[in-house]
Structures are given as structure tokens and as C-alpha cells.
Short mmCIF file of N, CA and C in Angstrom, two decimals:
data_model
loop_
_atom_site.label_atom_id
_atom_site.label_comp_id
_atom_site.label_asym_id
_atom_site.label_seq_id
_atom_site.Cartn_x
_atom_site.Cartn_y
_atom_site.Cartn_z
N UNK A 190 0.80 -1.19 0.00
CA UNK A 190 0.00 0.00 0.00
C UNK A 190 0.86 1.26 0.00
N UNK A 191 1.64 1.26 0.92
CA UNK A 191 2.80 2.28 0.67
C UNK A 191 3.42 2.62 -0.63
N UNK A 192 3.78 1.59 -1.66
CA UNK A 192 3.89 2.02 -3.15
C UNK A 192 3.08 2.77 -3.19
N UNK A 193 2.11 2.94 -3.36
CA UNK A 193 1.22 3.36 -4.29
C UNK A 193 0.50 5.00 -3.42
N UNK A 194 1.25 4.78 -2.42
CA UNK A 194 1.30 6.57 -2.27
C UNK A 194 2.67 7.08 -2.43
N UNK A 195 3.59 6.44 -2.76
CA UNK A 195 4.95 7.07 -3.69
C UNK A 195 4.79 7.11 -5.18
N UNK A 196 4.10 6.31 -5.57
CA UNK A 196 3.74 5.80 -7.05
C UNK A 196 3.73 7.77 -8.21
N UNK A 197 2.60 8.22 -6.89
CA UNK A 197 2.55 9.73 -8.00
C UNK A 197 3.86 10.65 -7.63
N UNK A 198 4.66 10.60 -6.50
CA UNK A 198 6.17 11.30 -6.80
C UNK A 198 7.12 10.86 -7.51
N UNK A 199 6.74 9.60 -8.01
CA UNK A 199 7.76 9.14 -8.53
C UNK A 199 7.10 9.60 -10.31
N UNK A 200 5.91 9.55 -10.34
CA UNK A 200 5.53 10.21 -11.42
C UNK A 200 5.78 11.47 -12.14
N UNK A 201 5.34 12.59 -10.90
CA UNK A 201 5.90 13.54 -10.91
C UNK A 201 7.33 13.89 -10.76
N UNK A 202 8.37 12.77 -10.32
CA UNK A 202 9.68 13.23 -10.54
C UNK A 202 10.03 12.81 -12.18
N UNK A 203 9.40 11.35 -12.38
CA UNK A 203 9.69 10.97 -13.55
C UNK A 203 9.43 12.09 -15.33
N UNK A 204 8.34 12.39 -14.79
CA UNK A 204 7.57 13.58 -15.74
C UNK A 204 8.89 15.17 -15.79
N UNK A 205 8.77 15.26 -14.58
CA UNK A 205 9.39 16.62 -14.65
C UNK A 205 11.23 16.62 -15.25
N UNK A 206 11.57 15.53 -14.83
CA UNK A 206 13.26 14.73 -15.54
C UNK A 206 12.95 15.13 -17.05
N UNK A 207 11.68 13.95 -17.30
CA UNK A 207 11.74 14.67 -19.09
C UNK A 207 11.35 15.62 -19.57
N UNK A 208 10.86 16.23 -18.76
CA UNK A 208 10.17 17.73 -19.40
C UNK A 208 12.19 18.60 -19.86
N UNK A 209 13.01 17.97 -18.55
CA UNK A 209 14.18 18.80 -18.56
C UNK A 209 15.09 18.47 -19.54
N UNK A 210 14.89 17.09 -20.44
CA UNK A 210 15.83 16.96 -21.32
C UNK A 210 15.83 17.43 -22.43
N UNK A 211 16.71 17.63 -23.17
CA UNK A 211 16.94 18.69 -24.18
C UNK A 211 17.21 17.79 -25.72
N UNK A 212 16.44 18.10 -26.56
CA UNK A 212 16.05 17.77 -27.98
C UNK A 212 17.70 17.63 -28.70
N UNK A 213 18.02 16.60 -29.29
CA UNK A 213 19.43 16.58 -30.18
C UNK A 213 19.64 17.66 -30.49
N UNK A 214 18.31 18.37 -31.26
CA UNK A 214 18.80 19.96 -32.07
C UNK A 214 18.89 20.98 -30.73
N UNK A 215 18.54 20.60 -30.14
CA UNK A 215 18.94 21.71 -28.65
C UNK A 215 20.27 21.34 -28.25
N UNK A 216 20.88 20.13 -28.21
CA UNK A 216 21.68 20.28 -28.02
C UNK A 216 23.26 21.11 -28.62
N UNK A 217 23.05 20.13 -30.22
CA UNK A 217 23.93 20.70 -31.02
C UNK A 217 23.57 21.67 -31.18
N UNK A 218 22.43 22.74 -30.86
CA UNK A 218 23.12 24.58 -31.12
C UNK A 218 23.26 24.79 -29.97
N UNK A 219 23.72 24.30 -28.91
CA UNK A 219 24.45 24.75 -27.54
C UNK A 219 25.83 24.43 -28.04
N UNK A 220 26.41 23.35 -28.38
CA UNK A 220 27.26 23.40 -28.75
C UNK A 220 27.85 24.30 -30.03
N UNK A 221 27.24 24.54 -30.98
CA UNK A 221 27.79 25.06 -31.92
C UNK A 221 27.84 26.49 -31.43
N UNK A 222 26.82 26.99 -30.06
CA UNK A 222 26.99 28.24 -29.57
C UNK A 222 28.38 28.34 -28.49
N UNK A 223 28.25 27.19 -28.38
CA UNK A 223 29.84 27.29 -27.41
C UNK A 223 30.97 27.64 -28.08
N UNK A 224 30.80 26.89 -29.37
CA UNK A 224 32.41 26.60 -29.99
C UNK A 224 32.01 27.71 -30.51
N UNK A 225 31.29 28.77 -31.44
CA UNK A 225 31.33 30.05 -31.83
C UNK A 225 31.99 30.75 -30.68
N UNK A 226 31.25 30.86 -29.57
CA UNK A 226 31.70 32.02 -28.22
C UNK A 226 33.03 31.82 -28.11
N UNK A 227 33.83 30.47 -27.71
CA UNK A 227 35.46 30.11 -27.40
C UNK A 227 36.27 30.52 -29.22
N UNK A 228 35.72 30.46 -29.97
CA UNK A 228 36.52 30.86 -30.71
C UNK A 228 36.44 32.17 -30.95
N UNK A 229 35.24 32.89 -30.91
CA UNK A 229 35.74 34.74 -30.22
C UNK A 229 36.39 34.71 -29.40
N UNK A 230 35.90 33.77 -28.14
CA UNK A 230 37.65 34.18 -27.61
C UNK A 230 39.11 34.08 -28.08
N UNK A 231 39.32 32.78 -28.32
CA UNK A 231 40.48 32.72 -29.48
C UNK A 231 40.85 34.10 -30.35
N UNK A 232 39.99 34.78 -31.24
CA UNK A 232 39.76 35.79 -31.84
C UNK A 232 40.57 36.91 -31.08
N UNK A 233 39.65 37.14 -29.70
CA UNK A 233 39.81 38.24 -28.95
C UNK A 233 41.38 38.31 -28.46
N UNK A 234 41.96 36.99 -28.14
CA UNK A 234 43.18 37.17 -27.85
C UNK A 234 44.15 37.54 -28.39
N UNK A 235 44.32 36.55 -29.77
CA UNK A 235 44.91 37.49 -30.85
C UNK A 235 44.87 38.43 -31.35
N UNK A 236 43.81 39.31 -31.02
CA UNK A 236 43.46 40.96 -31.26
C UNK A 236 43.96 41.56 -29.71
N UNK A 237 44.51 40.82 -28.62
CA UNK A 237 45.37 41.34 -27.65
C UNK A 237 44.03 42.54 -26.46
N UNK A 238 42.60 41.96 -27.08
CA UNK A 238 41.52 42.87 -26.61
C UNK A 238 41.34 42.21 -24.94
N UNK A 239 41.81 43.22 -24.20
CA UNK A 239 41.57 42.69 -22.69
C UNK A 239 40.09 42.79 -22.18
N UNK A 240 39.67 43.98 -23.08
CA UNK A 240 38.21 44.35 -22.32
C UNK A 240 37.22 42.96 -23.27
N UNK A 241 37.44 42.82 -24.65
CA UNK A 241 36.29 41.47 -25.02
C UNK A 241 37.15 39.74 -24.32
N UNK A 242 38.25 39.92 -24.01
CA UNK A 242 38.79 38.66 -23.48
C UNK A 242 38.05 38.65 -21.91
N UNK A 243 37.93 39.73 -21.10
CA UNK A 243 37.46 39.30 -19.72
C UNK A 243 35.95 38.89 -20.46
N UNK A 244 35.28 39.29 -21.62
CA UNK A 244 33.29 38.89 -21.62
C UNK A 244 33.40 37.80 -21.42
N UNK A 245 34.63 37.00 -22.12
CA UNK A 245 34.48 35.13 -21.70
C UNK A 245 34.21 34.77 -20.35
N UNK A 246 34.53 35.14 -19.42
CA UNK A 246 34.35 34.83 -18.12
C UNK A 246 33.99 35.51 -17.16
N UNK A 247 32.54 34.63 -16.43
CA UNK A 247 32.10 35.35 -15.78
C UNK A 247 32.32 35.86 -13.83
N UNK A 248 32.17 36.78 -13.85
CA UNK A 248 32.79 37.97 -12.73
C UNK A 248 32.08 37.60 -11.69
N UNK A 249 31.78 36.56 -11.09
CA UNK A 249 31.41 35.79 -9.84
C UNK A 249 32.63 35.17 -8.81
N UNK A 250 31.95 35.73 -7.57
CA UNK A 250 32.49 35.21 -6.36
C UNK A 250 33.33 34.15 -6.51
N UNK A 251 32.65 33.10 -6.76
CA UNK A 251 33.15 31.46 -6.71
C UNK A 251 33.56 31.02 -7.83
N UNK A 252 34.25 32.27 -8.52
CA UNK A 252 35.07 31.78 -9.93
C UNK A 252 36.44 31.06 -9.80
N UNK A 253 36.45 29.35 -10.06
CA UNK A 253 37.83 28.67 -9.80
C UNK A 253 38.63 28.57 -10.87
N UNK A 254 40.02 28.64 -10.87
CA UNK A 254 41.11 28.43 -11.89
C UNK A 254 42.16 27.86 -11.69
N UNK A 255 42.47 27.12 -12.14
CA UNK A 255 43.71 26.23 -12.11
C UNK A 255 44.34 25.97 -13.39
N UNK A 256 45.76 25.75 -13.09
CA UNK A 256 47.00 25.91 -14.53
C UNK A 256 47.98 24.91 -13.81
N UNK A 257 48.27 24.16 -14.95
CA UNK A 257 49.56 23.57 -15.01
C UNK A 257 49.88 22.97 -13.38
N UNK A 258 48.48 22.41 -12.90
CA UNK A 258 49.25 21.17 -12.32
C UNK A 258 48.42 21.97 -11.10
N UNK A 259 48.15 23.09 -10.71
CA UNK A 259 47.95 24.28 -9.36
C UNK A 259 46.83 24.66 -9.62
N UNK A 260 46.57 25.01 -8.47
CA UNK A 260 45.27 25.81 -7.93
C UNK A 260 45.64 27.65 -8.04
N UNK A 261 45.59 28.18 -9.51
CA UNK A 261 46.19 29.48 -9.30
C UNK A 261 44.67 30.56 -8.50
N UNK A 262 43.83 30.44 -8.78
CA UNK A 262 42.85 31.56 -7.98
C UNK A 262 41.20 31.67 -8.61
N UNK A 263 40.80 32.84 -8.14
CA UNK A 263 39.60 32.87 -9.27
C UNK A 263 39.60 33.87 -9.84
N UNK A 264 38.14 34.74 -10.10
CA UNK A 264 38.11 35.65 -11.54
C UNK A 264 39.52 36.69 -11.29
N UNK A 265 39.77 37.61 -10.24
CA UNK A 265 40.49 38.42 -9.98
C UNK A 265 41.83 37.95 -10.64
N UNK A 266 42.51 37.00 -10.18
CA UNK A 266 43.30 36.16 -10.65
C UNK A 266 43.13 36.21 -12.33
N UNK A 267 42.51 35.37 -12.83
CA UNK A 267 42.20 35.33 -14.39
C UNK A 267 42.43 37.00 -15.31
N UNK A 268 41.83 37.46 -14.38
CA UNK A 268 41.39 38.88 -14.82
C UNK A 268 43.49 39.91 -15.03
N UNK A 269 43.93 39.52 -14.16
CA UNK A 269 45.16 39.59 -13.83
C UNK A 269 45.72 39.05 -14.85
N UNK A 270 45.88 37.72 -14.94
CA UNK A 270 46.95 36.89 -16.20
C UNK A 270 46.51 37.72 -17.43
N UNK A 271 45.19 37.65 -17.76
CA UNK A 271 45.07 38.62 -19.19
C UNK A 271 45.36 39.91 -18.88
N UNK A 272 45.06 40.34 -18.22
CA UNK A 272 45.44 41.96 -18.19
C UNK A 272 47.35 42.32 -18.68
N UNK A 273 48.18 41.34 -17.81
CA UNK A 273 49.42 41.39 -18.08
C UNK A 273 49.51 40.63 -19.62
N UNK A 274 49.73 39.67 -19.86
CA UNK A 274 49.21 39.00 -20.96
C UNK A 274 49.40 40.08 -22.68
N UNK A 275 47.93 40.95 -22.47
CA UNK A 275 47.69 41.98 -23.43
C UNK A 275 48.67 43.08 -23.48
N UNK A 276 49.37 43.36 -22.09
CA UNK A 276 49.95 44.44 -22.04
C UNK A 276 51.82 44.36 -22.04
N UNK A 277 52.29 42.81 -22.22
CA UNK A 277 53.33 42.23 -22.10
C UNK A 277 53.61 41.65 -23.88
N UNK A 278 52.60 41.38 -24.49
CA UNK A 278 52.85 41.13 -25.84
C UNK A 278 52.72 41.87 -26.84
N UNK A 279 53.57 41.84 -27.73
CA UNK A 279 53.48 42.78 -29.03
C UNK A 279 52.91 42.54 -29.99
N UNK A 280 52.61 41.26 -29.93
CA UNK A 280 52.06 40.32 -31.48
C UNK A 280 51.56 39.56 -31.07
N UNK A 281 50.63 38.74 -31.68
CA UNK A 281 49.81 37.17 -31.42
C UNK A 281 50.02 37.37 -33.11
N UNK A 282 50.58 36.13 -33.28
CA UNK A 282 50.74 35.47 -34.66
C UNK A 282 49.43 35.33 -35.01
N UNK A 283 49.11 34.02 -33.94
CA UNK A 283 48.40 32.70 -34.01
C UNK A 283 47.60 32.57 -32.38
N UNK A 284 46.39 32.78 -32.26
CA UNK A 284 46.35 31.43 -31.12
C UNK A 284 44.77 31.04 -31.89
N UNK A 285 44.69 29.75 -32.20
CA UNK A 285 44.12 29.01 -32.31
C UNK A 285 43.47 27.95 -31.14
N UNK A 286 41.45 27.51 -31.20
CA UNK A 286 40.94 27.03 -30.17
C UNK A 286 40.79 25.80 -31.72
N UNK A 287 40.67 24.68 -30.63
CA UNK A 287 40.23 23.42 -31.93
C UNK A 287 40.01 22.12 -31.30
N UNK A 288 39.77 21.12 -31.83
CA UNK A 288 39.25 19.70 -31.29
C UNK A 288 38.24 19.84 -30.28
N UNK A 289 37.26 21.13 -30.22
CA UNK A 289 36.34 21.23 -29.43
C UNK A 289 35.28 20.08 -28.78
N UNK A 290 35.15 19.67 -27.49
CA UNK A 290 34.35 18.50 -26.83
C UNK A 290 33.61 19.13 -26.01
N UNK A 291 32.50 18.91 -26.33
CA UNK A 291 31.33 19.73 -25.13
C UNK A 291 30.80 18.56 -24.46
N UNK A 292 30.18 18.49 -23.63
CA UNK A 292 29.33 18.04 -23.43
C UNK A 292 28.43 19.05 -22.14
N UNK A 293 26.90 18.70 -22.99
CA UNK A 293 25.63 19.64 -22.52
C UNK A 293 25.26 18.60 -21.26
N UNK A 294 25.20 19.81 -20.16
CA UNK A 294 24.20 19.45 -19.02
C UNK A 294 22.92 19.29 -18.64
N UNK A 295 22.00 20.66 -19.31
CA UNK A 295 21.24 21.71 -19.03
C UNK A 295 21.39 22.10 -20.68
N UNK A 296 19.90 23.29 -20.18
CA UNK A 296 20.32 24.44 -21.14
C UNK A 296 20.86 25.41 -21.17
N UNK A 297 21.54 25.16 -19.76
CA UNK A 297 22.42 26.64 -19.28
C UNK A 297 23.60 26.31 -18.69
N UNK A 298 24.27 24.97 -18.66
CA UNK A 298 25.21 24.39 -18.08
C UNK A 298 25.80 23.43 -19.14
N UNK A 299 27.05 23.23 -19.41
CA UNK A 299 28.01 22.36 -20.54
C UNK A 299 29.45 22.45 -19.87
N UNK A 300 30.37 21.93 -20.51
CA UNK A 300 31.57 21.87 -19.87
C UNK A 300 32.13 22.05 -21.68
N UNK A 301 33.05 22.61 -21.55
CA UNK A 301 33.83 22.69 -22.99
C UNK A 301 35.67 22.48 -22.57
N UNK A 302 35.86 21.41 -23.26
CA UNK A 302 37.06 21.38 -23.63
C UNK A 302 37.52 21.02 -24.76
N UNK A 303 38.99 21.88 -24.87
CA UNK A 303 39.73 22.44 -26.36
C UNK A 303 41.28 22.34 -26.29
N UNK A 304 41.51 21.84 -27.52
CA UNK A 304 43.12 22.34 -27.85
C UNK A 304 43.31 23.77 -28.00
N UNK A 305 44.66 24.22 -27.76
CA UNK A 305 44.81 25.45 -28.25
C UNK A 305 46.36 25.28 -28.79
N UNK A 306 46.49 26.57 -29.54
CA UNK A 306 47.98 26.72 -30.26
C UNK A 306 48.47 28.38 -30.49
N UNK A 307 49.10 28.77 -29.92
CA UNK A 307 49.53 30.28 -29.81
C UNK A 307 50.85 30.48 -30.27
N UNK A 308 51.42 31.92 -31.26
CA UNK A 308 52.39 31.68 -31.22
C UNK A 308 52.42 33.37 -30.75
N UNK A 309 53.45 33.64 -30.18
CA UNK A 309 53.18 35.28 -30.12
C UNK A 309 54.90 36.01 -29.94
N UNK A 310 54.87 37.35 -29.66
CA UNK A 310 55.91 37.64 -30.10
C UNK A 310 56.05 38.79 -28.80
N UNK A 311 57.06 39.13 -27.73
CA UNK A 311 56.43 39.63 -26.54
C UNK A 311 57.41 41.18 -27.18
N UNK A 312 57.81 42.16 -26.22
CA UNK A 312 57.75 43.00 -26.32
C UNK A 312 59.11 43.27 -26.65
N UNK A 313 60.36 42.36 -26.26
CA UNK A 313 61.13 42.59 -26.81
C UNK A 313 61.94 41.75 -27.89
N UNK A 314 61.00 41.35 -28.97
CA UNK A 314 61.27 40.97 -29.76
C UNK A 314 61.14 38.88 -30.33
N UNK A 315 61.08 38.71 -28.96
CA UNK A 315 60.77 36.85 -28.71
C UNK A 315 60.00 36.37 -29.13
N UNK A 316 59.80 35.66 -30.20
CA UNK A 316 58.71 34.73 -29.90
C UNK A 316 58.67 33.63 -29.12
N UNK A 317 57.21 33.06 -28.44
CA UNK A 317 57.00 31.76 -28.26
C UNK A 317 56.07 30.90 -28.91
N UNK A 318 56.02 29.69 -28.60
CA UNK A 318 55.41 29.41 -29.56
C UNK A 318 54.74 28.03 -28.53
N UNK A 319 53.47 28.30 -28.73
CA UNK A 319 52.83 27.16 -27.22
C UNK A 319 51.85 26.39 -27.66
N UNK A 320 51.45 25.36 -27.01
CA UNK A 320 50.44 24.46 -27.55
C UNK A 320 49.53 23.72 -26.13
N UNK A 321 48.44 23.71 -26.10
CA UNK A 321 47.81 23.22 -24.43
C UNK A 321 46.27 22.67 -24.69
N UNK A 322 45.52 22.65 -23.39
CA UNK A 322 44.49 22.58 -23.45
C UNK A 322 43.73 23.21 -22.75
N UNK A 323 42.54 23.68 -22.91
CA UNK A 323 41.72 24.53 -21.75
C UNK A 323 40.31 23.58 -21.54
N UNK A 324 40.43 23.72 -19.80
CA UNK A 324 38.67 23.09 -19.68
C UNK A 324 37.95 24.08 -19.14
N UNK A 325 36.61 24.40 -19.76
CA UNK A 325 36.10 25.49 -19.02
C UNK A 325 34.39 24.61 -18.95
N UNK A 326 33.78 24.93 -17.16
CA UNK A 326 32.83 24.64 -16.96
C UNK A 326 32.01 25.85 -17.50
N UNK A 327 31.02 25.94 -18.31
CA UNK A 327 30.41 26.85 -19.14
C UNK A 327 29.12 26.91 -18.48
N UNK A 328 28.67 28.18 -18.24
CA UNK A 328 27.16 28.75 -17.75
C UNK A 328 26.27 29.39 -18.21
N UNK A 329 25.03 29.43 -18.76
CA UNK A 329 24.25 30.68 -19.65
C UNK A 329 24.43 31.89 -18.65
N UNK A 330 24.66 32.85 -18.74
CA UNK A 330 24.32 34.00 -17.82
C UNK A 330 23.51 34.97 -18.63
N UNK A 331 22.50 35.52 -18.39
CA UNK A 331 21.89 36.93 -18.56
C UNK A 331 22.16 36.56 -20.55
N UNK A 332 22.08 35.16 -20.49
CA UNK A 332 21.97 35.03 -22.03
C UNK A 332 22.88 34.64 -23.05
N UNK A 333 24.53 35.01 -22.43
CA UNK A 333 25.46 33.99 -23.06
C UNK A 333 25.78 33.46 -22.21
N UNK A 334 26.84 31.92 -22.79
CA UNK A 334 27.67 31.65 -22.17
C UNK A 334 28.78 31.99 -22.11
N UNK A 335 29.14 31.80 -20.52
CA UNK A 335 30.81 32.61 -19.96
C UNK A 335 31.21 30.99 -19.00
N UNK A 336 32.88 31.46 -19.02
CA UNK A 336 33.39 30.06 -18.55
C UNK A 336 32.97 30.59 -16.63
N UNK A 337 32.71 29.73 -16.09
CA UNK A 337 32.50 29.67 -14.82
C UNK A 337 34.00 28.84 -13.86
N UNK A 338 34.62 28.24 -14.20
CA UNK A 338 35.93 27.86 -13.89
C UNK A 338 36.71 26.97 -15.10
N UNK A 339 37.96 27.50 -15.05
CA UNK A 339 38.72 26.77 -16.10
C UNK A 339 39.65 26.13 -15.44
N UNK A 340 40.54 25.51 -16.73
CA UNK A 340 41.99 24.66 -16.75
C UNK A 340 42.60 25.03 -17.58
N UNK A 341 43.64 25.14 -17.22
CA UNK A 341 44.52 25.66 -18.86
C UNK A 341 46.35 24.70 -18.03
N UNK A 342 46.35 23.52 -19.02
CA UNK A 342 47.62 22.94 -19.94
C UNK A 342 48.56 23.30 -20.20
N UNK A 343 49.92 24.48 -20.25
CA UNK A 343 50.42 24.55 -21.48
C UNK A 343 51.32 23.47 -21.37
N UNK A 344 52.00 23.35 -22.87
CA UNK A 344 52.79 22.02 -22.82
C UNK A 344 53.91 23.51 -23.80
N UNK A 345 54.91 23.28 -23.23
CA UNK A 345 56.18 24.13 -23.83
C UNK A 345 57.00 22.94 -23.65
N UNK A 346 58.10 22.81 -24.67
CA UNK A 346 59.50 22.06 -24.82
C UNK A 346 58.93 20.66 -24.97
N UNK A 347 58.12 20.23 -25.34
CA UNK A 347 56.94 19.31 -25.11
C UNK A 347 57.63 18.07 -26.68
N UNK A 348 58.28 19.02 -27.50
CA UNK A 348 58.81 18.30 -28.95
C UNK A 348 59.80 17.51 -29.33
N UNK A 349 59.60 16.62 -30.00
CA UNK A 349 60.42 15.67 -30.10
C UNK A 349 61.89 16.85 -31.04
N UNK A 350 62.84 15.05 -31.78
CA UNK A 350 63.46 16.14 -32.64
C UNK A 350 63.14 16.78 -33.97
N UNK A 351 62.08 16.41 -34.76
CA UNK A 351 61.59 16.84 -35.32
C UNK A 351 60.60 18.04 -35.35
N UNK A 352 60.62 18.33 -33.92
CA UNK A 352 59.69 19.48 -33.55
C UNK A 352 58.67 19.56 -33.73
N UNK A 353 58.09 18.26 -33.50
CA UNK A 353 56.53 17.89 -33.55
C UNK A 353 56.35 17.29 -32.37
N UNK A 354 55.02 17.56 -31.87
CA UNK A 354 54.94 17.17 -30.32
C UNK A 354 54.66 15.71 -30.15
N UNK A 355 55.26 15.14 -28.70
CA UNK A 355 55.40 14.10 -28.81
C UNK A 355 53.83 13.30 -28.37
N UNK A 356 52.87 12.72 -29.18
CA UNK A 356 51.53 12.49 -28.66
C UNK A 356 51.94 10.57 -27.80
N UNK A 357 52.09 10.78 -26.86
CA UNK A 357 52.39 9.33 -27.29
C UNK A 357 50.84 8.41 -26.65
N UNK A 358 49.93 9.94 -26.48
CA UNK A 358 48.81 8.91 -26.01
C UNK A 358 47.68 8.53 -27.32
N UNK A 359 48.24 8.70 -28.19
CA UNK A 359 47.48 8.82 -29.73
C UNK A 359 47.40 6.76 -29.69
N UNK A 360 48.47 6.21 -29.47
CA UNK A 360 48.15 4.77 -29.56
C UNK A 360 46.68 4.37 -28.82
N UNK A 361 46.11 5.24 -27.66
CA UNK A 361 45.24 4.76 -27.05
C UNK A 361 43.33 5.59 -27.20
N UNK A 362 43.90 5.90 -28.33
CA UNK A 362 42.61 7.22 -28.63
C UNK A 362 41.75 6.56 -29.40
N UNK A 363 40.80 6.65 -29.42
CA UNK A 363 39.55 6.11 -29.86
C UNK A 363 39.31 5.61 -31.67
N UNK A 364 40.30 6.72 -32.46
CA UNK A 364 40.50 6.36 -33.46
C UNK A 364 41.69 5.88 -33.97
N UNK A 365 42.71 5.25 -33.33
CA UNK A 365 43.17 4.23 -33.19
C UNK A 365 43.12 3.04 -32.74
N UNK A 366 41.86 2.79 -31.69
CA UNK A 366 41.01 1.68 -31.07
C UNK A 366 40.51 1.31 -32.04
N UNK A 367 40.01 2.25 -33.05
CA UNK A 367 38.64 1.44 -34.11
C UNK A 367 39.67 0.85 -35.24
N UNK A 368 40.93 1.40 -35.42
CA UNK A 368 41.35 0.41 -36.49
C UNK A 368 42.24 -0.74 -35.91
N UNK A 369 42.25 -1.02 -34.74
CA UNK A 369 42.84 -2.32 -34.10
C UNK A 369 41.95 -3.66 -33.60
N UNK A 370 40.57 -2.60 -33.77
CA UNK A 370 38.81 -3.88 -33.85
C UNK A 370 39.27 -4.61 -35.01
#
């Protein structure tokens, strides 16, 4: 007898779950709205623009960031690395976002992660030339999405002698799995 006075919450939880899931085509234009937004950012960096590089991320309390292994801070922090960043380089060749992987939560929640590739040229004359990855937990706010905490990779000196980077986890990647079926 007890079932069957849980029977309608479980209805009503069951009902309201699918009301929340989101249509294939909802999904893929969250994604294709992600990978547009991260590649303005990409964009923005190489245009050295500090004021459209902070729109990527949003200016909340409990903004987390971490690099290369550490817990570096939150937005203030972030807000900091680009600020010096824009005002320390002379050139952006190149930075390129690519191999984009989303995956959708929500319609207002996704996680995006990306390769990146930068080459830039700082103020007195240097280039570097870098290659990494960024994870950013992604949020709708007030209508776009902005990263809510990231990761950022870089891999420097990372090259073999040919000066191509050394992948050596490519033997275990999914499209090398399918041609060893």
C-alpha cells in the first residue's frame, strides 16, 4: 500500500526529468553556440583585446582556476593573467581554439574542452610558440555563455626532434582503437 502513495512522486519526478531533457537539435546549437563564443575568444586574444577577453568569463564570487598542475585563484586572478598577458605582448601570430568537446548538461550548463595553439611575439622581440588545453565549466548568464571555472595545460619544450609534439597517447585514442577492432 505504501507504493502506491509514492507511485505519484515518482511520477511527478519521472515527468518533470523529461520535461528537462533537451532535444538533439537543442543540443547541437548549444554546442555550436559554445564553440562560436570560445573561438571569439580565441579571436579576442589574438586581437590582444583585454576588455572582449574578460566577456568570456564570468565575474562571480566562486570563480575557480587552475593551470599547469595548481590551484592558481579565481576571476580576480584570471582577470590579472590577461590583463598582463595583453599588455606584455606585441604580437599574437596565431592562437588558435580546436578539437572542441562539449558536453551539454542543461540548457544553461556544458563543460567545454579544447586544444589550443599560440604563437606570439612579446615585447622585446621573442617569440614563443605554445600548444595546451583549456577546460572550461560553461554557464548561460543573462543570455550567453561565460566560462564559470577553467583549466589551462600549457605544454612548452613538449617536442620531439623533429619538432613535432610528442603524442604518445594517440596509440590509445579512440580512433586508433577502431582500427585495431
Amino acid at each position: 500500500m505504501k507504493w502506491l502513495t509514492l507511485l505519484p512522486i515518482f511520477l511527478i519526478l519521472g515527468c518533470s526529468q523529461q520535461s528537462e531533457q533537451l532535444s538533439i537539435n537543442e543540443i547541437e546549437q548549444i554546442k555550436k553556440t559554445i564553440i562560436e563564443r570560445s573561438n571569439k575568444h580565441a579571436q579576442d586574444l589574438k586581437n590582444l583585446d583585454y576588455q572582449e577577453i574578460m566577456t568570456f568569463y564570468a565575474d562571480i564570487d566562486d570563480y575557480i582556476g587552475f593551470g599547469d598542475g595548481y590551484y592558481w585563484g579565481d576571476y580576480k586572478t584570471i582577470d590579472g593573467i590577461w590583463h598582463d598577458f595583453t599588455a606584455g605582448v606585441k604580437k599574437v601570430e596565431k592562437f588558435d581554439f580546436f578539437n572542441h568537446k562539449i558536453h551539454v548538461f542543461s540548457e544553461d550548463v556544458a563543460s567545454c574542452l579544447l586544444e589550443f595553439y599560440n604563437e606570439r611575439i612579446d615585447a622585446n622581440g621573442n617569440t614563443t610558440k605554445g600548444h595546451g588545453c583549456f577546460s572550461f565549466s560553461m554557464q548561460k548568464i543573462d543570455g550567453d555563455w561565460k566560462a564559470v571555472t577553467s583549466h589551462v595545460t600549457h605544454n612548452y619544450g613538449v617536442y620531439d626532434e623533429n619538432g613535432e609534439v610528442r603524442k604518445w597517447w594517440l596509440y590509445y585514442s579512440p580512433e586508433n582503437r577502431q582500427k585495431k577492432e
